[in-house]
PDB file of C-alpha atoms in Angstrom:
ATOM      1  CA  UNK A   9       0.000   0.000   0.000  1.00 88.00           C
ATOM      2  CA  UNK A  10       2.018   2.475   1.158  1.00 97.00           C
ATOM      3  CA  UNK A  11       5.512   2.924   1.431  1.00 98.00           C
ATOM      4  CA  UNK A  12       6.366   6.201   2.249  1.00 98.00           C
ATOM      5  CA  UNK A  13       4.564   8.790   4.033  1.00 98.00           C
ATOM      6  CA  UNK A  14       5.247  12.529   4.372  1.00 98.00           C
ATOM      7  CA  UNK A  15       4.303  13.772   8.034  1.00 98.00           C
ATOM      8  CA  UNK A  16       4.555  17.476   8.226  1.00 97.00           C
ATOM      9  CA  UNK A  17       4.426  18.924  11.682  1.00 96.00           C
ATOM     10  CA  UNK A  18       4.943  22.697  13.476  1.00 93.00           C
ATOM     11  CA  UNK A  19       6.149  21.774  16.919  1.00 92.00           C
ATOM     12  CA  UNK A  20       2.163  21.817  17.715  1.00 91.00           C
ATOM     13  CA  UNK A  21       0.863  19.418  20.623  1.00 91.00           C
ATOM     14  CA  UNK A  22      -1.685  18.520  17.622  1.00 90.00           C
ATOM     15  CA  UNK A  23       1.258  18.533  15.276  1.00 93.00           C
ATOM     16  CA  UNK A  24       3.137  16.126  17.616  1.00 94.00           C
ATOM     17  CA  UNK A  25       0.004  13.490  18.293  1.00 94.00           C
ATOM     18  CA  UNK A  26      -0.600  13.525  14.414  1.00 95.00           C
ATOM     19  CA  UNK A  27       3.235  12.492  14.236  1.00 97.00           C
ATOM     20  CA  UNK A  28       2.529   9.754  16.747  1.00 97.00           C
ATOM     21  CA  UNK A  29      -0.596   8.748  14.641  1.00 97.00           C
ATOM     22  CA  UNK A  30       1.330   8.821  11.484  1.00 98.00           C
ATOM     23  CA  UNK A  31       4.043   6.990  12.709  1.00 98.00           C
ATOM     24  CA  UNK A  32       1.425   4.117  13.715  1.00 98.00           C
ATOM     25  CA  UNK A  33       0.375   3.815  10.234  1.00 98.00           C
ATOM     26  CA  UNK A  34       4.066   3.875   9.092  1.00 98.00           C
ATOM     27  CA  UNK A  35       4.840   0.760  11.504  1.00 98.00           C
ATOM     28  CA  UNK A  36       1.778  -1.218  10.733  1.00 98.00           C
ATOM     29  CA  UNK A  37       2.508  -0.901   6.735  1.00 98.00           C
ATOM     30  CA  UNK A  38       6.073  -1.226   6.968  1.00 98.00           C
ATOM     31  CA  UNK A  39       6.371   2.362   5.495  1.00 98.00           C
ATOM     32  CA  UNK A  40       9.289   4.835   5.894  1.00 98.00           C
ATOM     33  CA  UNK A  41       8.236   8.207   7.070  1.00 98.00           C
ATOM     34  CA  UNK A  42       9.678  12.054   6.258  1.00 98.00           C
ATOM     35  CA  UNK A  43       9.068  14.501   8.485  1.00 98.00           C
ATOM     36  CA  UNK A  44       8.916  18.269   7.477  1.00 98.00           C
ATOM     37  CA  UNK A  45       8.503  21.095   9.149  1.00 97.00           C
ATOM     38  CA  UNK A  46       8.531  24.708   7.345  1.00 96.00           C
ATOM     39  CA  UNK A  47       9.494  28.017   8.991  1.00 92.00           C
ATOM     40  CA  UNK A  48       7.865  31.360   7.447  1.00 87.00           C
ATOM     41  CA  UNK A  49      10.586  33.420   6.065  1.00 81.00           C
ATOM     42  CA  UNK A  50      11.675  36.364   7.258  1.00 75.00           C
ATOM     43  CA  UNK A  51       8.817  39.868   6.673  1.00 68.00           C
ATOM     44  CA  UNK A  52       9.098  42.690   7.657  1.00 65.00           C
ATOM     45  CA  UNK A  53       5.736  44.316   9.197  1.00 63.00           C
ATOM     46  CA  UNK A  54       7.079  47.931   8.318  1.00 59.00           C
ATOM     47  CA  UNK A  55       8.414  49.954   5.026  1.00 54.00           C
ATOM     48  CA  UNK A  56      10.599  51.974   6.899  1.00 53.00           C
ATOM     49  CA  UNK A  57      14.807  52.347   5.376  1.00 46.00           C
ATOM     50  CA  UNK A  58      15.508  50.788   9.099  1.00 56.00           C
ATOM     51  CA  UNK A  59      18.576  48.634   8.895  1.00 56.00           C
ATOM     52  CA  UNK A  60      16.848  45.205   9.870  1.00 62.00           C
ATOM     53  CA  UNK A  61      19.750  42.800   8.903  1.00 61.00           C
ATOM     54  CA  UNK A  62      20.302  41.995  12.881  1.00 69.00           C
ATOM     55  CA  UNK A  63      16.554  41.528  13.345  1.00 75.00           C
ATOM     56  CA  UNK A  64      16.994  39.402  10.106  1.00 72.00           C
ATOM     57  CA  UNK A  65      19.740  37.095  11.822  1.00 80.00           C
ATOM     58  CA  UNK A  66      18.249  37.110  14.894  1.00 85.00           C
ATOM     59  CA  UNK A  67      15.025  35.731  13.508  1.00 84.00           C
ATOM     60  CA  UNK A  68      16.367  33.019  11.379  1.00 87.00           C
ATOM     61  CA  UNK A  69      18.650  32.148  14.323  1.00 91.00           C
ATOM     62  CA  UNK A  70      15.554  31.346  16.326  1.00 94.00           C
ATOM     63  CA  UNK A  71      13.472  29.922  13.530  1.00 92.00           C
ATOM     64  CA  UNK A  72      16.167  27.544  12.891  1.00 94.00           C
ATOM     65  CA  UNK A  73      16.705  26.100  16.110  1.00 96.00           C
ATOM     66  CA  UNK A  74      13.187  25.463  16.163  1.00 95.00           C
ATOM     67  CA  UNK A  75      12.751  23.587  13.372  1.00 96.00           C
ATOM     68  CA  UNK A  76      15.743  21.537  14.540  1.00 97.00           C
ATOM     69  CA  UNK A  77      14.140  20.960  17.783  1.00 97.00           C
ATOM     70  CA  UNK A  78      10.924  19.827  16.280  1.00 97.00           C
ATOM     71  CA  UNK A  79      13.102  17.289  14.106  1.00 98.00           C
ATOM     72  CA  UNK A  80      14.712  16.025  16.471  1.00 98.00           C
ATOM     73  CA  UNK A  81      12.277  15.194  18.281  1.00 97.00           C
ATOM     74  CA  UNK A  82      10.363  13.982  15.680  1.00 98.00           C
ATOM     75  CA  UNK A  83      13.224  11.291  14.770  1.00 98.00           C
ATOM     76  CA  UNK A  84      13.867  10.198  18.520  1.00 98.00           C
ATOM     77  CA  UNK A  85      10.116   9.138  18.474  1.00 98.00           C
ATOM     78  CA  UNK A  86      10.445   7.419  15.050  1.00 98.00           C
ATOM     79  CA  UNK A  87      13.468   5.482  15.850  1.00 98.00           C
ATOM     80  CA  UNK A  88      11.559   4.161  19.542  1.00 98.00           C
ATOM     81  CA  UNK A  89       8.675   3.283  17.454  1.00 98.00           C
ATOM     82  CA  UNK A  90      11.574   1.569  15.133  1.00 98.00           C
ATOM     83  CA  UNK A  91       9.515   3.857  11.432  1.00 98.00           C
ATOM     84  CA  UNK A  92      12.886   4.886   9.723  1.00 98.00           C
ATOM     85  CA  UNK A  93      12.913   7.998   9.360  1.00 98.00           C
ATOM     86  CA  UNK A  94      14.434  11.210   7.394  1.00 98.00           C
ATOM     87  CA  UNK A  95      13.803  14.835   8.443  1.00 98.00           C
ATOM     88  CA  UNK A  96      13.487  17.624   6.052  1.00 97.00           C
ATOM     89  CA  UNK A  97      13.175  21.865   7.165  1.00 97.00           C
ATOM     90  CA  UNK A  98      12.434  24.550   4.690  1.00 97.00           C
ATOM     91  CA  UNK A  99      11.611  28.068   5.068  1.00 95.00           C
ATOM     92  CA  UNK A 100       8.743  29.014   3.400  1.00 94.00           C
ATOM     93  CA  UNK A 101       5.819  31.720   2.932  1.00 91.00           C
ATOM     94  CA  UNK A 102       3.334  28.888   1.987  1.00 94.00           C
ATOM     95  CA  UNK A 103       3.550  26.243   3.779  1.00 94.00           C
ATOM     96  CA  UNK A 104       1.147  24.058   2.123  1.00 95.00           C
ATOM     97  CA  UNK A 105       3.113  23.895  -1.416  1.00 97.00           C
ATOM     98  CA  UNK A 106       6.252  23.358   0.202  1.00 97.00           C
ATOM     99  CA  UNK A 107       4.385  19.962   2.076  1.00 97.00           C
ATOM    100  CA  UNK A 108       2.908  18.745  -1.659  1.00 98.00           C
ATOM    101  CA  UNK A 109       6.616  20.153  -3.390  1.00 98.00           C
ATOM    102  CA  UNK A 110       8.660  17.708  -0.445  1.00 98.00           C
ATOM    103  CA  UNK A 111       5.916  15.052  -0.663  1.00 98.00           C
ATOM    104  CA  UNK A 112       6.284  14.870  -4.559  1.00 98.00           C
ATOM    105  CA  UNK A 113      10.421  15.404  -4.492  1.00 98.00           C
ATOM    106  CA  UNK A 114      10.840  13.050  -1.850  1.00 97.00           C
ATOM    107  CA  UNK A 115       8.859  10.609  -3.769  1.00 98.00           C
ATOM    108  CA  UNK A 116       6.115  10.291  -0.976  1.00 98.00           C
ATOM    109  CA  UNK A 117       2.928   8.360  -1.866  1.00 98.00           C
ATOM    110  CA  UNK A 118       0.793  10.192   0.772  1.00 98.00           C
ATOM    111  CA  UNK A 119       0.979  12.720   3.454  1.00 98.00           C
ATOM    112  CA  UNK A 120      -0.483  12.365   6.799  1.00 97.00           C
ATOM    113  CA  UNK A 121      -1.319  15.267   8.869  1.00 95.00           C
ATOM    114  CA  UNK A 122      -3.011  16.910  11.905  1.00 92.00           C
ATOM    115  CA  UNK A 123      -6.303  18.927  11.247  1.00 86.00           C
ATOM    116  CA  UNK A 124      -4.686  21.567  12.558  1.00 69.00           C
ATOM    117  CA  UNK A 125      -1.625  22.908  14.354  1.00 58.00           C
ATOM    118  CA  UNK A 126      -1.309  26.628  16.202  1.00 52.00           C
ATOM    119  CA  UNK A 127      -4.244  28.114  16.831  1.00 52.00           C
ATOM    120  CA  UNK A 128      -5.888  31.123  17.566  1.00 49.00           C
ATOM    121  CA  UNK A 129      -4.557  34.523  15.760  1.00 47.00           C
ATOM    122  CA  UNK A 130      -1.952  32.537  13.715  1.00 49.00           C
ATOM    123  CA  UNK A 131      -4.714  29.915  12.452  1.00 51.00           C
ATOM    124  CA  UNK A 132      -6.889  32.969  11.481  1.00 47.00           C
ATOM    125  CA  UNK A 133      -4.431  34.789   9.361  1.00 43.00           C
ATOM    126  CA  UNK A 134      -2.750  31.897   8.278  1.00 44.00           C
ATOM    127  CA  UNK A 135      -5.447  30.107   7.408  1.00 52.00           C
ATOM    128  CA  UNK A 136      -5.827  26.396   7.886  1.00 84.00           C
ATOM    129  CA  UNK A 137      -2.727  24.783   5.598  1.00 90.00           C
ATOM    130  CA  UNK A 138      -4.264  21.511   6.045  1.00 91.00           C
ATOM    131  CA  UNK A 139      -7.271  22.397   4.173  1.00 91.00           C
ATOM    132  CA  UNK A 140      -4.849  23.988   1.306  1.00 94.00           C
ATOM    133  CA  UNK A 141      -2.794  20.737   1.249  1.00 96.00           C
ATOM    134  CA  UNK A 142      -5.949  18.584   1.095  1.00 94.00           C
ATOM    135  CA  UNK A 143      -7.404  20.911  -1.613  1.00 94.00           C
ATOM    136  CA  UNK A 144      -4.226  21.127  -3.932  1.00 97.00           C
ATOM    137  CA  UNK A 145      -2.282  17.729  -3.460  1.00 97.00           C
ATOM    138  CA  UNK A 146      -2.740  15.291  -5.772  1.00 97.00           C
ATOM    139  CA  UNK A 147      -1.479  12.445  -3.500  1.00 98.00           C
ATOM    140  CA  UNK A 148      -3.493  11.213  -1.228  1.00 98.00           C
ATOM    141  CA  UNK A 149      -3.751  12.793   2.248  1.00 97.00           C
ATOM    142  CA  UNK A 150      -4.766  11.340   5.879  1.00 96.00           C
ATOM    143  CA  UNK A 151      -5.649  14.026   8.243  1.00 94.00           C
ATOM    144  CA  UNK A 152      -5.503  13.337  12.392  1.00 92.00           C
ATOM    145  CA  UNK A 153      -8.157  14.893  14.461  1.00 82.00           C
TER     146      UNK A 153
END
């Protein structure tokens, strides 16, 4: 069925129990996993001359050791649940293509998700990238509730 399955997460508590969910599946088909997680590049909020190249540094700094965190993570519980595992991290201002992009590069036959991962302000202006992943991938896609 399948035999390798993208799980993107965003260091989420939903994020994290979809990873446990799609790490199930992965063990009970004998699939290899991928797990992405995609950091919003660097905007400005202001049109101001300001020299922002510290802010800049600063931010990716922070974003970076994030997305390491969240991978690292994400492999330690792979390996105990003995899914191997590979962990990609891409800065992005959409997340959802960069999730179908890895899926299809990394030669993924499906991608397995939460429903959602941070809420409240972010989710609203954000908007839900699950939905945009479900509505523009043409693999197939398992979401976690």
């Amino acid at each position: 069925m399948y035999k390798h399955i993208l799980i993107p997460i965003d260091g989420s508590a939903r994020a994290y129990a979809g990873l446990a969910q799609g790490l199930g599946l992965a063990k009970a088909l004998g699939a290899s996993v991928t797990v992405l997680t995609v950091y919003s590049a660097f905007r400005p909020t202001s049109m101001e001359t300001v020299h922002l190249e510290g802010v800049h540094t600063e931010y990716e700094r922070e974003a970076t050791e994030s997305a390491k965190s969240y991978l690292s993570q994400a492999a330690a519980q792979a390996e105990s649940a003995g899914v191997p595992c590979t962990t990609e991290m891409r800065e992005s201002n959409n997340p959802a293509q960069t999730i179908i992009d890895v899926a299809m590069t990394q030669g993924c036959d499906l991608i397995a998700m939460a429903s959602r991962g941070h809420g409240g302000l972010a989710a609203v202006l954000l908007g839900s990238q699950t939905q945009k992943v479900m509505a523009h991938s043409t693999l197939p896609v398992i979401v976690y509730r």
